[in-house]
Short mmCIF file of C-alpha atoms in Angstrom, two decimals:
data_model
loop_
_atom_site.label_atom_id
_atom_site.label_comp_id
_atom_site.label_asym_id
_atom_site.label_seq_id
_atom_site.Cartn_x
_atom_site.Cartn_y
_atom_site.Cartn_z
CA UNK X 66 -2.04 8.06 4.45
CA UNK X 67 0.20 5.11 3.53
CA UNK X 68 -0.76 2.21 1.27
CA UNK X 69 -1.12 0.03 4.37
CA UNK X 70 -3.43 2.59 5.98
CA UNK X 71 -5.55 2.55 2.83
CA UNK X 72 -5.54 -1.25 2.65
CA UNK X 73 -6.87 -1.50 6.21
CA UNK X 74 -9.32 1.41 6.05
CA UNK X 75 -12.76 0.87 7.60
CA UNK X 76 -15.67 3.16 6.63
CA UNK X 77 -18.51 3.46 9.10
CA UNK X 78 -21.94 2.51 7.74
CA UNK X 79 -23.90 2.58 10.98
CA UNK X 80 -23.23 2.25 14.70
CA UNK X 81 -22.01 -1.33 14.46
CA UNK X 82 -21.16 -1.89 10.79
CA UNK X 83 -18.11 -0.91 8.71
CA UNK X 84 -17.39 -1.35 5.02
CA UNK X 85 -13.88 -2.56 4.18
CA UNK X 86 -12.10 -3.64 1.00
CA UNK X 87 -9.74 -6.59 1.33
CA UNK X 88 -6.54 -5.80 -0.58
CA UNK X 89 -5.00 -8.55 -2.78
CA UNK X 90 -1.54 -7.18 -2.00
CA UNK X 91 -1.28 -9.16 1.25
CA UNK X 92 -1.54 -12.70 -0.12
CA UNK X 93 0.73 -15.63 0.75
CA UNK X 94 0.50 -17.74 -2.37
CA UNK X 95 -3.28 -17.46 -2.59
CA UNK X 96 -4.67 -17.06 0.95
CA UNK X 97 -4.44 -13.66 2.60
CA UNK X 98 -2.15 -13.06 5.55
CA UNK X 99 -4.01 -13.41 8.85
CA UNK X 100 -2.25 -10.49 10.50
CA UNK X 101 -3.33 -8.17 7.70
CA UNK X 102 -6.95 -9.30 8.07
CA UNK X 103 -6.75 -8.75 11.83
CA UNK X 104 -5.50 -5.20 11.22
CA UNK X 105 -8.54 -4.54 9.01
CA UNK X 106 -10.86 -5.73 11.77
CA UNK X 107 -9.00 -3.63 14.35
CA UNK X 108 -9.57 -0.41 12.39
CA UNK X 109 -13.30 -0.84 12.78
CA UNK X 110 -13.18 -2.05 16.38
CA UNK X 111 -11.05 0.86 17.60
CA UNK X 112 -13.18 3.40 15.75
CA UNK X 113 -16.26 1.97 17.49
CA UNK X 114 -14.59 1.96 20.92
CA UNK X 115 -14.42 4.76 23.50
CA UNK X 116 -10.70 3.95 23.93
CA UNK X 117 -7.69 4.53 21.70
CA UNK X 118 -5.78 1.26 21.57
CA UNK X 119 -6.43 -2.44 20.90
CA UNK X 120 -4.71 -4.14 23.84
CA UNK X 121 -5.87 -7.66 22.99
CA UNK X 122 -7.30 -9.40 19.92
CA UNK X 123 -8.34 -13.01 19.41
CA UNK X 124 -9.43 -14.33 16.02
CA UNK X 125 -10.75 -17.66 14.81
CA UNK X 126 -10.20 -18.10 11.08
CA UNK X 127 -13.40 -19.82 10.01
CA UNK X 128 -12.76 -19.48 6.28
CA UNK X 129 -10.21 -18.02 3.91
CA UNK X 130 -11.32 -14.45 3.16
CA UNK X 131 -10.99 -13.29 -0.45
CA UNK X 132 -9.90 -9.93 -1.88
CA UNK X 133 -12.76 -7.52 -2.45
CA UNK X 134 -15.61 -5.87 -0.54
CA UNK X 135 -16.44 -7.07 2.98
CA UNK X 136 -17.94 -5.79 6.20
CA UNK X 137 -16.82 -5.75 9.81
CA UNK X 138 -19.65 -6.10 12.29
CA UNK X 139 -19.02 -4.96 15.85
CA UNK X 140 -21.04 -6.17 18.82
CA UNK X 141 -20.19 -4.17 21.97
CA UNK X 142 -20.13 -6.42 25.02
CA UNK X 143 -19.14 -4.13 27.89
CA UNK X 144 -17.43 -0.79 28.44
CA UNK X 145 -16.04 0.39 31.78
CA UNK X 146 -13.93 3.33 32.86
CA UNK X 147 -10.63 1.89 31.60
CA UNK X 148 -11.44 -1.00 29.25
CA UNK X 149 -14.04 -2.07 26.70
CA UNK X 150 -14.87 -5.45 25.17
CA UNK X 151 -16.44 -6.22 21.79
CA UNK X 152 -17.06 -9.08 19.41
CA UNK X 153 -15.93 -8.45 15.82
CA UNK X 154 -16.83 -10.46 12.72
CA UNK X 155 -15.44 -10.10 9.20
CA UNK X 156 -18.25 -10.95 6.78
CA UNK X 157 -18.22 -11.48 2.99
CA UNK X 158 -21.40 -12.13 0.99
CA UNK X 159 -23.25 -12.60 4.27
CA UNK X 160 -20.90 -15.37 5.43
CA UNK X 161 -18.63 -14.93 8.50
CA UNK X 162 -14.95 -15.37 7.60
CA UNK X 163 -13.22 -14.40 10.86
CA UNK X 164 -14.78 -14.22 14.32
CA UNK X 165 -13.09 -12.83 17.39
CA UNK X 166 -12.97 -10.72 20.53
CA UNK X 167 -11.21 -7.38 20.95
CA UNK X 168 -10.29 -5.54 24.14
CA UNK X 169 -9.56 -1.82 23.92
CA UNK X 170 -8.04 0.61 26.40
CA UNK X 171 -5.76 3.64 26.39
CA UNK X 172 -2.06 2.97 26.93
CA UNK X 173 0.33 5.55 28.36
CA UNK X 174 4.06 6.09 27.89
CA UNK X 175 5.30 4.89 31.28
CA UNK X 176 8.36 3.01 32.46
CA UNK X 177 7.62 -0.68 33.06
CA UNK X 178 7.71 -2.03 36.59
CA UNK X 179 9.41 -5.16 35.25
CA UNK X 180 10.65 -5.98 31.76
CA UNK X 181 12.14 -9.34 30.86
CA UNK X 182 15.00 -9.90 28.44
CA UNK X 183 14.44 -10.82 24.79
CA UNK X 184 13.66 -14.48 24.20
CA UNK X 185 16.69 -14.80 21.90
CA UNK X 186 19.50 -12.38 20.99
CA UNK X 187 19.56 -11.20 17.37
CA UNK X 188 22.75 -10.73 15.34
CA UNK X 189 23.53 -7.24 14.04
CA UNK X 190 21.35 -6.02 11.19
CA UNK X 191 24.20 -6.26 8.68
CA UNK X 192 24.61 -9.99 9.37
CA UNK X 193 20.96 -10.78 8.61
CA UNK X 194 19.65 -11.82 5.19
CA UNK X 195 16.54 -11.56 3.03
CA UNK X 196 14.53 -14.39 1.58
CA UNK X 197 14.81 -14.68 -2.22
CA UNK X 198 12.20 -12.70 -4.12
CA UNK X 199 9.18 -14.90 -4.95
CA UNK X 200 8.43 -15.84 -8.56
CA UNK X 201 6.04 -13.40 -10.28
CA UNK X 202 3.33 -16.07 -10.60
CA UNK X 203 3.67 -17.37 -7.03
CA UNK X 204 0.87 -15.24 -5.58
CA UNK X 205 3.21 -14.10 -2.79
CA UNK X 206 2.23 -10.44 -2.89
CA UNK X 207 2.80 -9.93 0.85
CA UNK X 208 6.57 -9.80 0.37
CA UNK X 209 6.35 -6.51 -1.49
CA UNK X 210 4.62 -4.82 1.46
CA UNK X 211 7.34 -5.36 4.05
CA UNK X 212 11.04 -5.93 4.53
CA UNK X 213 12.32 -8.84 6.62
CA UNK X 214 15.97 -9.49 7.42
CA UNK X 215 16.42 -12.95 8.97
CA UNK X 216 18.76 -14.47 11.50
CA UNK X 217 20.50 -16.81 8.98
CA UNK X 218 20.13 -20.16 10.82
CA UNK X 219 16.34 -19.77 11.01
CA UNK X 220 16.00 -19.87 7.21
CA UNK X 221 18.39 -22.78 6.70
CA UNK X 222 15.35 -24.74 5.49
CA UNK X 223 15.67 -22.89 2.18
CA UNK X 224 18.81 -24.92 1.46
CA UNK X 225 17.50 -28.12 2.99
CA UNK X 226 19.30 -27.40 6.27
CA UNK X 227 16.58 -26.77 8.90
CA UNK X 228 17.77 -26.37 12.46
CA UNK X 229 15.32 -29.04 13.64
CA UNK X 230 13.71 -26.55 16.05
CA UNK X 231 10.52 -24.54 15.43
CA UNK X 232 11.95 -21.02 15.23
CA UNK X 233 12.04 -17.90 13.07
CA UNK X 234 13.65 -14.54 13.81
CA UNK X 235 13.90 -11.35 11.77
CA UNK X 236 14.03 -7.58 11.72
CA UNK X 237 10.81 -6.11 10.28
CA UNK X 238 9.68 -2.84 8.74
CA UNK X 239 7.12 -1.78 6.17
CA UNK X 240 8.38 -1.39 2.60
CA UNK X 241 6.80 2.07 2.44
CA UNK X 242 8.26 4.32 5.16
CA UNK X 243 5.87 4.17 8.11
CA UNK X 244 6.38 4.30 11.86
CA UNK X 245 4.98 1.18 13.52
CA UNK X 246 1.61 1.50 15.22
CA UNK X 247 -0.85 -1.07 16.64
CA UNK X 248 -2.14 -1.93 13.14
CA UNK X 249 1.37 -2.55 11.83
CA UNK X 250 1.98 -4.73 14.90
CA UNK X 251 -1.08 -6.83 14.01
CA UNK X 252 0.59 -7.55 10.67
CA UNK X 253 4.02 -8.07 12.25
CA UNK X 254 2.95 -10.81 14.67
CA UNK X 255 1.96 -12.96 11.67
CA UNK X 256 4.68 -11.86 9.24
CA UNK X 257 7.29 -14.60 9.83
CA UNK X 258 7.36 -17.85 7.86
CA UNK X 259 5.74 -20.63 9.92
CA UNK X 260 8.18 -21.76 12.61
CA UNK X 261 7.60 -25.40 11.58
CA UNK X 262 9.63 -24.72 8.40
CA UNK X 263 12.73 -24.62 10.57
CA UNK X 264 11.69 -27.95 12.08
CA UNK X 265 11.57 -29.55 8.63
CA UNK X 266 7.92 -29.08 7.57
CA UNK X 267 6.79 -27.45 4.31
CA UNK X 268 3.58 -26.23 2.73
CA UNK X 269 0.89 -23.70 3.62
CA UNK X 270 0.28 -23.80 7.38
CA UNK X 271 -3.20 -22.29 7.91
CA UNK X 272 -3.81 -20.45 11.16
CA UNK X 273 -6.85 -21.64 13.10
CA UNK X 274 -6.68 -19.31 16.11
CA UNK X 275 -4.45 -16.29 16.80
CA UNK X 276 -4.31 -14.09 19.87
CA UNK X 277 -2.03 -11.11 20.28
CA UNK X 278 -1.52 -8.41 22.90
CA UNK X 279 -0.36 -4.82 22.53
CA UNK X 280 2.01 -4.24 25.46
CA UNK X 281 3.32 -0.74 24.65
CA UNK X 282 3.20 1.80 21.85
CA UNK X 283 6.27 1.21 19.63
CA UNK X 284 9.02 3.73 19.03
CA UNK X 285 9.85 4.68 15.42
CA UNK X 286 12.23 2.36 13.61
CA UNK X 287 12.48 -1.33 12.74
CA UNK X 288 10.87 -4.05 14.83
CA UNK X 289 12.46 -7.30 15.97
CA UNK X 290 10.35 -10.45 15.61
CA UNK X 291 11.32 -13.49 17.70
CA UNK X 292 9.26 -16.58 16.89
CA UNK X 293 9.29 -20.06 18.40
CA UNK X 294 7.10 -23.06 19.08
CA UNK X 295 6.63 -25.57 21.89
CA UNK X 296 4.90 -28.58 20.36
CA UNK X 297 4.39 -30.08 16.90
CA UNK X 298 2.07 -33.07 17.12
CA UNK X 299 -0.76 -34.81 15.25
CA UNK X 300 -0.78 -32.26 12.45
CA UNK X 301 -0.89 -29.22 14.76
CA UNK X 302 1.69 -26.73 15.97
CA UNK X 303 1.81 -23.61 18.09
CA UNK X 304 3.73 -20.43 17.36
CA UNK X 305 4.64 -17.66 19.78
CA UNK X 306 6.05 -14.33 18.58
CA UNK X 307 7.65 -11.61 20.68
CA UNK X 308 7.88 -8.17 19.07
CA UNK X 309 10.36 -5.55 20.28
CA UNK X 310 10.72 -2.02 19.00
CA UNK X 311 13.89 -0.17 17.99
CA UNK X 312 14.67 0.59 21.66
CA UNK X 313 14.42 -3.10 22.63
CA UNK X 314 11.14 -2.65 24.46
CA UNK X 315 8.56 -5.45 24.34
CA UNK X 316 5.61 -3.98 22.41
CA UNK X 317 3.58 -7.03 21.34
CA UNK X 318 3.32 -10.76 21.92
CA UNK X 319 1.24 -13.40 20.21
CA UNK X 320 0.34 -17.08 20.19
CA UNK X 321 -1.34 -18.98 17.42
CA UNK X 322 -2.52 -22.52 16.79
CA UNK X 323 -2.11 -23.76 13.24
CA UNK X 324 -2.15 -26.83 11.06
CA UNK X 325 1.12 -28.32 9.85
CA UNK X 326 1.43 -27.69 6.11
CA UNK X 327 0.99 -30.40 3.52
CA UNK X 328 3.31 -30.62 0.53
#
């Protein structure tokens, strides 16, 4: 079991309740990464499902969950021959923190009928760069859990040279050797810096709603994350992320609605 597996572990209490422990190692300057929290919820939801894989997850971030003990409560809604639906709530001290819906099914290793091209070509791995290590007192513990190598123009904002477009692109893998699985993908879809940074914004950009879909089981090796946005307006922005595995196959896609950061 890897550190990430331990950090997302869900222990069954009864038919619809799971104990979890929110790990402080996935923080982004204080708040916890939304993708990590979604992976925690998924562990419980898949264990409670008759099917193997989480093909769709939607989460509304009602509050900012804190490190420490919590529970995931599962409410089954419907189960058919090929798909099941459930409502999942992350609760701390009796207060809902994240509410959402999860669809489970069993995916098979089949050739796609149609597969579109990547949204944007990535440069070779050796031409990509890391972000500087965060300061020890920054609270950015998430960085130590994963490795991101960025397409250089999409982090021009670090030097005060944003591209002016909402975009972020990087190669991704866990810091501890681990083949990607659906839970790693839940983290990956929310691992990029907010795409509004590249459009000139700064500050914590809290996610309000995030939906992602598992499209195929990923092959071993690094993932490619391609992020972009369509509209920044009135203090809101959207972010879409396309995840491809080491073979170039589309394995996950997401869309989130978030607030533009302040500061």
